[in-house]
Tab-separated table of C-alpha atoms in Angstrom:
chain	number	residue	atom	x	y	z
A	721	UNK	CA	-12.730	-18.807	-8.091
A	722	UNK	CA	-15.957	-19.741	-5.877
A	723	UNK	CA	-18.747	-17.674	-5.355
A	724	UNK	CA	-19.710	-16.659	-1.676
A	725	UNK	CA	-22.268	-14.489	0.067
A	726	UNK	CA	-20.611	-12.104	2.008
A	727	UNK	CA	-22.394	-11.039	6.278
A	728	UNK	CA	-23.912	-7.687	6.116
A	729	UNK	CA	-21.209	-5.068	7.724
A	730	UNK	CA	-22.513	-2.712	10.505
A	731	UNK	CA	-20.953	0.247	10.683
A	732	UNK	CA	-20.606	3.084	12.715
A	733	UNK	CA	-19.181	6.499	11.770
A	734	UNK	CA	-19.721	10.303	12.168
A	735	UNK	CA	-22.755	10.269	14.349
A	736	UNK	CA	-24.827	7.091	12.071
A	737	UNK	CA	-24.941	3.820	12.274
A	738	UNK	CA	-25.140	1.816	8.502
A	739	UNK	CA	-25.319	-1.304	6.722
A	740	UNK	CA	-22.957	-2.460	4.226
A	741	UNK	CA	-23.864	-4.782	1.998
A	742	UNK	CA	-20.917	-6.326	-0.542
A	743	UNK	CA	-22.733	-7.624	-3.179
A	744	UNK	CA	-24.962	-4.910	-4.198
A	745	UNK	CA	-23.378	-2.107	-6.582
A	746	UNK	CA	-26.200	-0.076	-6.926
A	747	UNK	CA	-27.109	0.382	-3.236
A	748	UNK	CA	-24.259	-1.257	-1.011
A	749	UNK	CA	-24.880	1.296	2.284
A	750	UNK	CA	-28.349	1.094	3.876
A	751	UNK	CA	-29.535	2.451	7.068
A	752	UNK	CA	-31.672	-0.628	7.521
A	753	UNK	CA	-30.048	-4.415	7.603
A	754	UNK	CA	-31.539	-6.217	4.258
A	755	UNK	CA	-30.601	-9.422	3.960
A	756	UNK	CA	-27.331	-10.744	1.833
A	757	UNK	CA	-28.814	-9.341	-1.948
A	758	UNK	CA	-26.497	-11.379	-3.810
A	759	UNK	CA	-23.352	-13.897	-4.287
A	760	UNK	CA	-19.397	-12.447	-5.096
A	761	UNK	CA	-16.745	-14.177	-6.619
A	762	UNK	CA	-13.884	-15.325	-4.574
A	763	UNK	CA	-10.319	-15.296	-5.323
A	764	UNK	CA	-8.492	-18.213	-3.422
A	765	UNK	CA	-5.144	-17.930	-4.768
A	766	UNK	CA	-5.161	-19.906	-7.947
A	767	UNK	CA	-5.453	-16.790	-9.581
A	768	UNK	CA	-2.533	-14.760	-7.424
A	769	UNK	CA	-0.622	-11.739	-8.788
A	770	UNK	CA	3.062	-12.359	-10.137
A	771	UNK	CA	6.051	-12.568	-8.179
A	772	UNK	CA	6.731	-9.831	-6.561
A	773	UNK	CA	10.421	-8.645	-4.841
A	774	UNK	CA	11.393	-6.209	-2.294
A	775	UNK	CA	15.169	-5.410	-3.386
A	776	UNK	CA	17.285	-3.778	-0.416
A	777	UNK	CA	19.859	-1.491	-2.453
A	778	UNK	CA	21.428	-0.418	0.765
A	779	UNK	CA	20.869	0.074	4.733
A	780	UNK	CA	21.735	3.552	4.842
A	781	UNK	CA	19.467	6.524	4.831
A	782	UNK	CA	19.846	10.257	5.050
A	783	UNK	CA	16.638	10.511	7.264
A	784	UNK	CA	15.198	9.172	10.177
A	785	UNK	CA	11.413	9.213	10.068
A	786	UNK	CA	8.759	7.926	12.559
A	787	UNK	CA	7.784	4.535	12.400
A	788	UNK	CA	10.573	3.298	9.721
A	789	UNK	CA	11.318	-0.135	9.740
A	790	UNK	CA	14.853	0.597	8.099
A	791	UNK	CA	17.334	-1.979	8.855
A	792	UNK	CA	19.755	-0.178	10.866
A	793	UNK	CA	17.793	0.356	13.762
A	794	UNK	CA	17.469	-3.082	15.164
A	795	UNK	CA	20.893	-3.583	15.082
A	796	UNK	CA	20.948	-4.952	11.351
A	797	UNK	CA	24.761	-5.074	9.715
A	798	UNK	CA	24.625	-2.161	7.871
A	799	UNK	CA	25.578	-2.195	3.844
A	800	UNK	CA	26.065	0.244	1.413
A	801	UNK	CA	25.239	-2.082	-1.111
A	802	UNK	CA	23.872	-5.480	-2.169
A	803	UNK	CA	26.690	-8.212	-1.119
A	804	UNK	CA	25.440	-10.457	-4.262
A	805	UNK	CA	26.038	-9.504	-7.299
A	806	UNK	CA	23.119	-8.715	-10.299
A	807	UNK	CA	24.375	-11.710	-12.254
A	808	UNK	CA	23.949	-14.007	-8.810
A	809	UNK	CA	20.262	-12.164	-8.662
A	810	UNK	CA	19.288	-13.651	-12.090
A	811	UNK	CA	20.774	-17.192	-11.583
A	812	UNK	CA	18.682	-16.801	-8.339
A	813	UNK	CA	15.316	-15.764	-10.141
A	814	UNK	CA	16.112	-18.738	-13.306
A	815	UNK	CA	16.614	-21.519	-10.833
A	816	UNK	CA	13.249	-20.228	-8.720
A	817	UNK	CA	11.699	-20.151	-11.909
A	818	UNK	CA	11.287	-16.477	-11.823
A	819	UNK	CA	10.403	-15.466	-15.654
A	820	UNK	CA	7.972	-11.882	-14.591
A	821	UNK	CA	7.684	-9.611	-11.247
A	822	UNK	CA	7.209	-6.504	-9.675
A	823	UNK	CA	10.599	-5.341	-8.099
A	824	UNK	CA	10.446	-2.654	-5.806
A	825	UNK	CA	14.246	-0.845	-4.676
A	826	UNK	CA	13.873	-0.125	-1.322
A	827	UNK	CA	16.160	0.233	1.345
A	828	UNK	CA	17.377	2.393	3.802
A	829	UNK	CA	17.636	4.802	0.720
A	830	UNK	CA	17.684	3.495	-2.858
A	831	UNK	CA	18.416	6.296	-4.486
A	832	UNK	CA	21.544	6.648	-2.619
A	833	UNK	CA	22.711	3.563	-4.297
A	834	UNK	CA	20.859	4.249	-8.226
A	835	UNK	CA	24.316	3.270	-10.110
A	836	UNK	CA	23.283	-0.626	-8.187
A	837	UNK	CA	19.634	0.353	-9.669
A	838	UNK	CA	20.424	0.898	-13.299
A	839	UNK	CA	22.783	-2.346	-13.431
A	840	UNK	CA	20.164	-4.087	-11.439
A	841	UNK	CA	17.781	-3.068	-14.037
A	842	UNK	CA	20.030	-3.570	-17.239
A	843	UNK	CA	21.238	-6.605	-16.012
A	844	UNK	CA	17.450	-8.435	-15.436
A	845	UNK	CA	16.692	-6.816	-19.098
A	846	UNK	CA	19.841	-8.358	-20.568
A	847	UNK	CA	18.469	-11.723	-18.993
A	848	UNK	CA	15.315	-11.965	-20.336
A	849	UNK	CA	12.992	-11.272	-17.327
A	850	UNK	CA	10.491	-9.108	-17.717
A	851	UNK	CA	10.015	-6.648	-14.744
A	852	UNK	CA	7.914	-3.839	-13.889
A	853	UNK	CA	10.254	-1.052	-11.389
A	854	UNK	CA	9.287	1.010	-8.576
A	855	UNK	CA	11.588	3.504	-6.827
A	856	UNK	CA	10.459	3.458	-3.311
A	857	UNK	CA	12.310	6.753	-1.442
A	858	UNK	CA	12.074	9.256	0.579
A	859	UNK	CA	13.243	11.863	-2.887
A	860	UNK	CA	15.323	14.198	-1.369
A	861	UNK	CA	18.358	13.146	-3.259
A	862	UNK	CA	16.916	12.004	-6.985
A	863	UNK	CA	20.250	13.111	-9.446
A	864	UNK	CA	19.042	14.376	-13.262
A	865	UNK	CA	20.654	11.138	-14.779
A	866	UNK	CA	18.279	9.279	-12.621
A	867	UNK	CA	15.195	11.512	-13.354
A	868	UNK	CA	16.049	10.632	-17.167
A	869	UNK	CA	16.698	6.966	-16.822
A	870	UNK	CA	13.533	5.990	-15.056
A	871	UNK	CA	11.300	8.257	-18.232
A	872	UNK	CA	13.216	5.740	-20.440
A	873	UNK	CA	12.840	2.886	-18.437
A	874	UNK	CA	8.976	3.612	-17.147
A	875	UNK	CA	9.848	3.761	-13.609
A	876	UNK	CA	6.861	4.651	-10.669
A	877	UNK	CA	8.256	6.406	-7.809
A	878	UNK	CA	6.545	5.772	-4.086
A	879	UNK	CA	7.654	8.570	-2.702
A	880	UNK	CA	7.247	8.392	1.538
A	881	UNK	CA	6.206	11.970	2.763
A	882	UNK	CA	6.672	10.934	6.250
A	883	UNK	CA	10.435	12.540	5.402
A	884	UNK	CA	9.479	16.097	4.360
A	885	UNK	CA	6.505	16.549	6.814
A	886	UNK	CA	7.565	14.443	10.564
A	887	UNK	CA	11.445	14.881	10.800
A	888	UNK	CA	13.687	17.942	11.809
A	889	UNK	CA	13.767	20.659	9.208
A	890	UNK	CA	11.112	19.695	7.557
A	891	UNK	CA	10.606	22.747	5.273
A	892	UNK	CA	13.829	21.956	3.503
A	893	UNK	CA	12.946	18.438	2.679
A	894	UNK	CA	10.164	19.508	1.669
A	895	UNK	CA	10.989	22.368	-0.950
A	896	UNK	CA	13.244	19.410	-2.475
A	897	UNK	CA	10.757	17.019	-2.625
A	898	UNK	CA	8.175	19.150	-4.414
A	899	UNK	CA	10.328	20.632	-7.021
A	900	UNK	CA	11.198	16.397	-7.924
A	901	UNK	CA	7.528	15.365	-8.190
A	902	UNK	CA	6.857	18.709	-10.103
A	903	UNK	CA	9.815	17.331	-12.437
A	904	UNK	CA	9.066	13.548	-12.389
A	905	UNK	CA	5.375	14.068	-13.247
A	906	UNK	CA	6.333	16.798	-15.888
A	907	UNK	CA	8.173	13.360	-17.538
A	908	UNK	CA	5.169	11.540	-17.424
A	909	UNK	CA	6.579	9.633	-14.559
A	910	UNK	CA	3.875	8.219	-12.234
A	911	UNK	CA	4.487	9.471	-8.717
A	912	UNK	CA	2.626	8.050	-5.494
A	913	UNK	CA	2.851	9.514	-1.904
A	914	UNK	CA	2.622	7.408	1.245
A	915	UNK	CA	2.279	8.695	4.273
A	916	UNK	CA	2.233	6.739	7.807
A	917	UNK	CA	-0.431	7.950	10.606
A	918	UNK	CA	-0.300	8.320	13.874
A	919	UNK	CA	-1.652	10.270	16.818
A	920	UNK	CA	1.295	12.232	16.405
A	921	UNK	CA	0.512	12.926	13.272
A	922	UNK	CA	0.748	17.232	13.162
A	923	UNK	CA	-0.451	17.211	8.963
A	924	UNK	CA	-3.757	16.210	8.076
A	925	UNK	CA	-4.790	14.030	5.239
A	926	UNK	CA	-6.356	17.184	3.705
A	927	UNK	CA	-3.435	19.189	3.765
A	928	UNK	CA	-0.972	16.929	2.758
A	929	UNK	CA	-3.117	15.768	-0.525
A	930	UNK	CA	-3.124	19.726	-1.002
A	931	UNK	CA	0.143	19.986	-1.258
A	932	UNK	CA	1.422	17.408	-3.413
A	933	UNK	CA	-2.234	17.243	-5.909
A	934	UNK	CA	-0.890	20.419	-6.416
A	935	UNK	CA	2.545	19.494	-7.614
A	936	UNK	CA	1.036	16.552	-10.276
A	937	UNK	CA	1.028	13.756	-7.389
A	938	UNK	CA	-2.040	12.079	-7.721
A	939	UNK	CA	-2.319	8.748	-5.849
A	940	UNK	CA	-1.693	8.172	-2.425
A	941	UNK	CA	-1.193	5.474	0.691
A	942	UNK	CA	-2.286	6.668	3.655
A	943	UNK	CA	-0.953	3.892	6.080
A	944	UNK	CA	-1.638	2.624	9.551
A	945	UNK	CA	1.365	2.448	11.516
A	946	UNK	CA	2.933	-1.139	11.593
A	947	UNK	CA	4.495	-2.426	14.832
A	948	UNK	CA	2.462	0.032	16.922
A	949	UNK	CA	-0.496	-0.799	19.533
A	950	UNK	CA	-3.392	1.523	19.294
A	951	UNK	CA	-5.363	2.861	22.586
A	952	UNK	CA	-8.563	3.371	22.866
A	953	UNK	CA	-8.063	7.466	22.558
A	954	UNK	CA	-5.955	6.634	19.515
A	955	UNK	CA	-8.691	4.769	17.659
A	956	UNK	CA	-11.287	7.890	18.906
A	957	UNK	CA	-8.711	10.071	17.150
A	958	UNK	CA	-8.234	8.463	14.196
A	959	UNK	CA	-12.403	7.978	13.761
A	960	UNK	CA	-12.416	12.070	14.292
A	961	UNK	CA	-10.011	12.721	12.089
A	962	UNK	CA	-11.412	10.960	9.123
A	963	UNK	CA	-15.080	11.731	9.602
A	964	UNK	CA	-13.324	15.682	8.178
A	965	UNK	CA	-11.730	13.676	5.734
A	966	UNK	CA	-14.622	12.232	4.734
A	967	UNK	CA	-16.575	15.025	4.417
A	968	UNK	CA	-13.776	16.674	2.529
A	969	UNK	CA	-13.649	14.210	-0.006
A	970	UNK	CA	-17.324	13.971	-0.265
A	971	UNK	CA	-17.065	18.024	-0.865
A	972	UNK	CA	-14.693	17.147	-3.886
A	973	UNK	CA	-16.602	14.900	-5.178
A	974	UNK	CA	-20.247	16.739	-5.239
A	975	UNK	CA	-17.629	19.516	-7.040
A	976	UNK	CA	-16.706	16.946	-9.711
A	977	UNK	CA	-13.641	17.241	-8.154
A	978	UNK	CA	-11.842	14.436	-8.913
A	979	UNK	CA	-7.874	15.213	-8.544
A	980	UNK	CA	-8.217	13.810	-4.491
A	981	UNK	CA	-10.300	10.745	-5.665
A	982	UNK	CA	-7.501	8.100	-5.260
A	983	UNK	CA	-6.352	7.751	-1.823
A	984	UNK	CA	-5.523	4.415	-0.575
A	985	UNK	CA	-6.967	2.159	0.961
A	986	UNK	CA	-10.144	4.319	1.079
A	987	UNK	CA	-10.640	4.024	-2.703
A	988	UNK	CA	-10.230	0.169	-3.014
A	989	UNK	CA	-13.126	-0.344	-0.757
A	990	UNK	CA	-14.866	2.414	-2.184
A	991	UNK	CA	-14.062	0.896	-5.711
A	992	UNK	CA	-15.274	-2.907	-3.772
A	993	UNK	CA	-18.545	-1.696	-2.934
A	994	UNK	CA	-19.348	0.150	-6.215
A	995	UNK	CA	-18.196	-3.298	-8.466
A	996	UNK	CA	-19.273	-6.591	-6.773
A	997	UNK	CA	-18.684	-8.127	-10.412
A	998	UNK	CA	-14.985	-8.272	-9.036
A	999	UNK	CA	-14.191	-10.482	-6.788
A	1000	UNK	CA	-12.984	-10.657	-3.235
A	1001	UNK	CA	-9.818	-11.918	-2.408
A	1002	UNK	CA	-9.506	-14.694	0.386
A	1003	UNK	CA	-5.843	-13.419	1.154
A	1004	UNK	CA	-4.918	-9.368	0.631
A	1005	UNK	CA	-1.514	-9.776	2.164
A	1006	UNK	CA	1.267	-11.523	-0.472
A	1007	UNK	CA	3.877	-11.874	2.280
A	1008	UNK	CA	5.547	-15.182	2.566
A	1009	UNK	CA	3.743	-16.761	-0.635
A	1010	UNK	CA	3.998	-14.502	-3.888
A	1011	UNK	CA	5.881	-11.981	-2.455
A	1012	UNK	CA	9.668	-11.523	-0.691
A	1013	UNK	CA	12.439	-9.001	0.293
A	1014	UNK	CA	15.952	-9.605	-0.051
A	1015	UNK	CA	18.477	-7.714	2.502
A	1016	UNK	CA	21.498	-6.204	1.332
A	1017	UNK	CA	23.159	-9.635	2.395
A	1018	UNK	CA	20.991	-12.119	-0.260
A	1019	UNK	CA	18.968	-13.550	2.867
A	1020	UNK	CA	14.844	-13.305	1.563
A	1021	UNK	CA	12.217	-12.351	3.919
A	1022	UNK	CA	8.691	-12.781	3.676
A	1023	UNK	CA	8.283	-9.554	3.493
A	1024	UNK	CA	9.940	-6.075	3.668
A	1025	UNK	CA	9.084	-4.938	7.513
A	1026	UNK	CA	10.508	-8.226	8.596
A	1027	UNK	CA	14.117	-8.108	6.854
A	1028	UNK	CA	16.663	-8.570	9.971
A	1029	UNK	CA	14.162	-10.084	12.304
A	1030	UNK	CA	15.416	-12.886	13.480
A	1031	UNK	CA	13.804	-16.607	12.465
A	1032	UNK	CA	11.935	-14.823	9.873
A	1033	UNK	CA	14.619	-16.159	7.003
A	1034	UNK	CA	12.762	-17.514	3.855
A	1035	UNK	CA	15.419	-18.359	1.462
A	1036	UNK	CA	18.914	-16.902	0.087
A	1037	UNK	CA	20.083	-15.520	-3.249
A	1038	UNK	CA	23.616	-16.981	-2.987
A	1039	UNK	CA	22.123	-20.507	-2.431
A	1040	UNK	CA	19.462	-20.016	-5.166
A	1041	UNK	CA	16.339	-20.998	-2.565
A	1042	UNK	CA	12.982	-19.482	-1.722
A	1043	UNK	CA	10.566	-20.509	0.796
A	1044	UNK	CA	7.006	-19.605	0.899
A	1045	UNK	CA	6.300	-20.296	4.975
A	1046	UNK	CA	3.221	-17.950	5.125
A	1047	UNK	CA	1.256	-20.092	1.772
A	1048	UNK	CA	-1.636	-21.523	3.944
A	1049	UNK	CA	-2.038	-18.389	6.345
A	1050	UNK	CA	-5.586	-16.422	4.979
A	1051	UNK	CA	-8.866	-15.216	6.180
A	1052	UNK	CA	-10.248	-19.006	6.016
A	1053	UNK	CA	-7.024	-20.399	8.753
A	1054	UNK	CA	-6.614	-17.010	10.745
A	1055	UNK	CA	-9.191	-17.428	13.540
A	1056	UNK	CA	-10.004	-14.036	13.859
A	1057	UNK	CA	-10.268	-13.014	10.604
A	1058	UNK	CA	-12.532	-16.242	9.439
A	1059	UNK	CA	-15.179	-14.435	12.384
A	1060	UNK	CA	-15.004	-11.006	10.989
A	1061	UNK	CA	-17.544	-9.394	9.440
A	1062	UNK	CA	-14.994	-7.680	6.844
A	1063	UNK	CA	-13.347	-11.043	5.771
A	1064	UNK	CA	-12.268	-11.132	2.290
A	1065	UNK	CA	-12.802	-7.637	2.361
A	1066	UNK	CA	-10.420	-6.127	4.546
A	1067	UNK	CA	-7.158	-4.329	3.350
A	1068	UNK	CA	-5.111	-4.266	6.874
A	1069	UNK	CA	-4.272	-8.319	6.674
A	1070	UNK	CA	-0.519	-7.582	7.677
A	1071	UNK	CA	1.094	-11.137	8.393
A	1072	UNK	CA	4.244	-8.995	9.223
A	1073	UNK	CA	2.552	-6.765	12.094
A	1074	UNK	CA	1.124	-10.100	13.215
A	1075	UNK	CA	4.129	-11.665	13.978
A	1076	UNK	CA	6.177	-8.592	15.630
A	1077	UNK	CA	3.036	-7.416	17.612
A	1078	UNK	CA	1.378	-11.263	18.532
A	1079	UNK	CA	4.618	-13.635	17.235
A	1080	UNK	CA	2.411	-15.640	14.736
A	1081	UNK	CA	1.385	-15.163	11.522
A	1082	UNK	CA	-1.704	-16.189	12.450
A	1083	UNK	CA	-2.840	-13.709	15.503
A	1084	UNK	CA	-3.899	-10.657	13.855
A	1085	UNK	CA	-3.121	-7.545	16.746
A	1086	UNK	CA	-6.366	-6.187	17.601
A	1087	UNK	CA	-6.096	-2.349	17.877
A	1088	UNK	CA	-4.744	-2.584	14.050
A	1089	UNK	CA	-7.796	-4.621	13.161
A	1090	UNK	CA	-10.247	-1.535	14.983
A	1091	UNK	CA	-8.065	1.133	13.411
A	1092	UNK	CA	-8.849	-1.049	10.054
A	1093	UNK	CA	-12.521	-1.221	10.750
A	1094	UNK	CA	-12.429	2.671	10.940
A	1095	UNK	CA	-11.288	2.721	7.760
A	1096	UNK	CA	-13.795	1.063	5.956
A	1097	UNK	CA	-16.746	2.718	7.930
A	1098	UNK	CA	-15.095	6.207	6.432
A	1099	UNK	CA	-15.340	4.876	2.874
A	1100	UNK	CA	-18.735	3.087	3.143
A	1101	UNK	CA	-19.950	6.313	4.843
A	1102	UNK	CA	-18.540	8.472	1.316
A	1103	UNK	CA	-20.117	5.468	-0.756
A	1104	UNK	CA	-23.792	5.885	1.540
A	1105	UNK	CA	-23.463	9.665	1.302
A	1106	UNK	CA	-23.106	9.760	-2.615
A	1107	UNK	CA	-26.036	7.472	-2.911
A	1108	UNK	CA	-28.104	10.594	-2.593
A	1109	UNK	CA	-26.424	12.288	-5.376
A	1110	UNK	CA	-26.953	9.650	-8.067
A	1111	UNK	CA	-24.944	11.294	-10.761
A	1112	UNK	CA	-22.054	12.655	-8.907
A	1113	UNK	CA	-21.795	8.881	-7.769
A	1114	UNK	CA	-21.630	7.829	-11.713
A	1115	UNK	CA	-18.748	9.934	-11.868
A	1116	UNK	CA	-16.923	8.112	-9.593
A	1117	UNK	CA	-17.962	5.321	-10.525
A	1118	UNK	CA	-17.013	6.162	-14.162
A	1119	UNK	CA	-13.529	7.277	-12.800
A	1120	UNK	CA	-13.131	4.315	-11.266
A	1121	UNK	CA	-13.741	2.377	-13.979
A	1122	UNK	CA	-11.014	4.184	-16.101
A	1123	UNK	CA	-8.681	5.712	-13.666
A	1124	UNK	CA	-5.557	3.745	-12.935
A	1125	UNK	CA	-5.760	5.037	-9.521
A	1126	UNK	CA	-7.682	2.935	-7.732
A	1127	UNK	CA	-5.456	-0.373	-8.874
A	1128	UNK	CA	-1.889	1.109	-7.925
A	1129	UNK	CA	-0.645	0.363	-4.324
A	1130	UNK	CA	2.445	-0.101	-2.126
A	1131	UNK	CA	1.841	-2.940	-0.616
């Protein structure tokens, strides 16, 4: 850790222009500029989460929805399961020193292969490795035995709504996919939704949340496409559509309203600007250093959007090595980030969408990095709003400080 003082952030959203100030809890949003109040801690990687793995169960999928990244469609050999075995997994994860991660089962759709899941699972446990699990799917085809494995096993489920809201007959994938998050939370199984934007996008942020709160879904990813250039109509759009969001949530909040409070990546900078004890981070994006996939075929990736791209290869299963290429890449070596006024702060810092949109790790693609900006004007604008309403502002803060919420994330 170091300590730093943070630039003031200007902002502009829905009509006013703001200052954001990063190191003051009590009054971070100003309509004035004050100078820097105060120092933050800085997180430079010393301190970096555990390992954290991306496991491919297969490259099939009973959907197509917008913007997936699955496999199949760039050509990728597609499997219907892993070509390594679980025991080849651990010897992998003991000769890479591997002893505790996050593992995600992703795919194409994991839950398509969960028989590979449970001996994945069993398997790891039998080994001694001591692993948190996290279903991510699409949940149109979660079987019973499934549903009653992962309440034994504390499972999460990220559940991507982009299949039972964007793709053709939507209305039946979307009856199923409600009555399993109606089941999975009724098991005390913790259930996120992540949904993908775009000016396509025909469900709003507000009606989705609706939907699903409704159902005992209670944290969310709303994402920014990756892979996708922005125009300048797009970015308009986007601003537009979350100055109703914001006013929505604000609504929710001056209700004491909290069931809509934790929505991603809005509530981690809200949660930033309302505790500057925590620190920054100098890198938000684990690709290529703490964190890799690993395709159906044992090859590792830096992360999971660049499985199958080619001269992306970090490592292999079968020949028990993992690379970390991306280990010196952060807001301090990426030009553009080291002159932005959101650096340490910003939660876009995709080294993935960098190198399809740019082809280096280290040229951020700059319609991502406006959308971004966008993103935290809307939550410093529901932080600066709530500043006049000092004790519907505790609340949140006091949710914050409890509420799990605000910690979980998909990426």
């Amino acid at each position: 850790m170091r300590m730093i003082r943070p630039e003031i952030a200007r902002c502009q959203f829905h009509g006013k222009t703001f200052y954001v100030d990063r190191t003051n809890g009590a009054t971070p949003v100003s309509l004035k500029c004050h100078p820097v109040n105060g120092e933050r801690r800085l997180c430079v990687g010393e301190e970096g989460p555990e390992d954290c793995f991306f496991l491919f169960v297969t490259d099939r999928c009973n959907l197509a929805c917008p913007f997936c990244f699955e496999t199949r469609k760039r050509g990728y050999s597609e499997s219907t399961e892993p070509r390594y075995s679980v025991e080849q997994l651990v010897e992998f994860f003991r000769d890479t020193s591997v002893k505790k991660a996050q593992i995600w089962f992703f795919g194409g759709e994991p839950l398509l292969g969960d028989d590979w899941i449970v001996s994945c699972i069993e398997g790891l446990e039998s080994a001694g490795i001591n692993c948190s699990y996290t279903i991510a799917t699409n949940l149109t085809v979660l079987k019973e035995g499934m549903r009653a494995y992962s309440r034994n096993k504390v499972i999460r489920y990220l559940v991507n709504l982009d299949a039972c809201l964007c793709v053709p007959s939507a209305g039946k994938y979307l009856d199923d996919v409600l009555d399993n998050v109606s089941r999975l939370s009724r098991d005390g199984i913790e259930v996120m939704g992540m949904l993908v934007w775009s000016p396509n996008c025909k469900v709003s942020i507000r009606q989705m949340m609706e939907t699903f709160v409704s159902r005992g879904m209670r944290y969310f990813d709303i994402n920014i496409a990756h892979c996708f250039k922005y125009s300048v109509e797009d970015v308009r759009e986007f601003a537009s559509k979350l100055e109703t969001f914001a006013d929505w949530y604000i609504s929710n909040i001056l209700g004491h309203d909290l069931r809509y409070a934790w929505v991603q990546p809005f509530s981690k900078y809200i949660r930033s600007l309302l505790f500057p004890e925590e620190p920054l981070h100098q890198c938000a994006c684990g690709a290529g250093k703490q964190l890799a996939a690993i395709a159906t075929d044992g090859t590792l990736y830096p992360c999971q959007v660049l499985v199958g791209h080619e001269g992306c290869s970090s490592g292999s299963v079968l020949q028990k090595r993992w690379e970390r290429p991306y280990e010196g890449v952060n807001d301090d070596t990426v030009p553009a980030c080291a002159a932005c006024d959101l650096k340490y702060s910003c939660k876009g810092r995709c080294v993935a969408n960098n190198v399809i949109m740019e082809g280096s790790a280290c040229e951020p693609e700059a319609s991502r990095c406006q959308m971004e900006h966008v993103v935290f004007a809307c939550s410093a604008y529901i932080v600066g709003e709530l500043q006049n309403h000092p004790v519907e502002l505790a609340v949140l803060r006091k949710a914050f400080s409890y509420g799990r919420g605000a910690e979980v994330s998909a990426h």
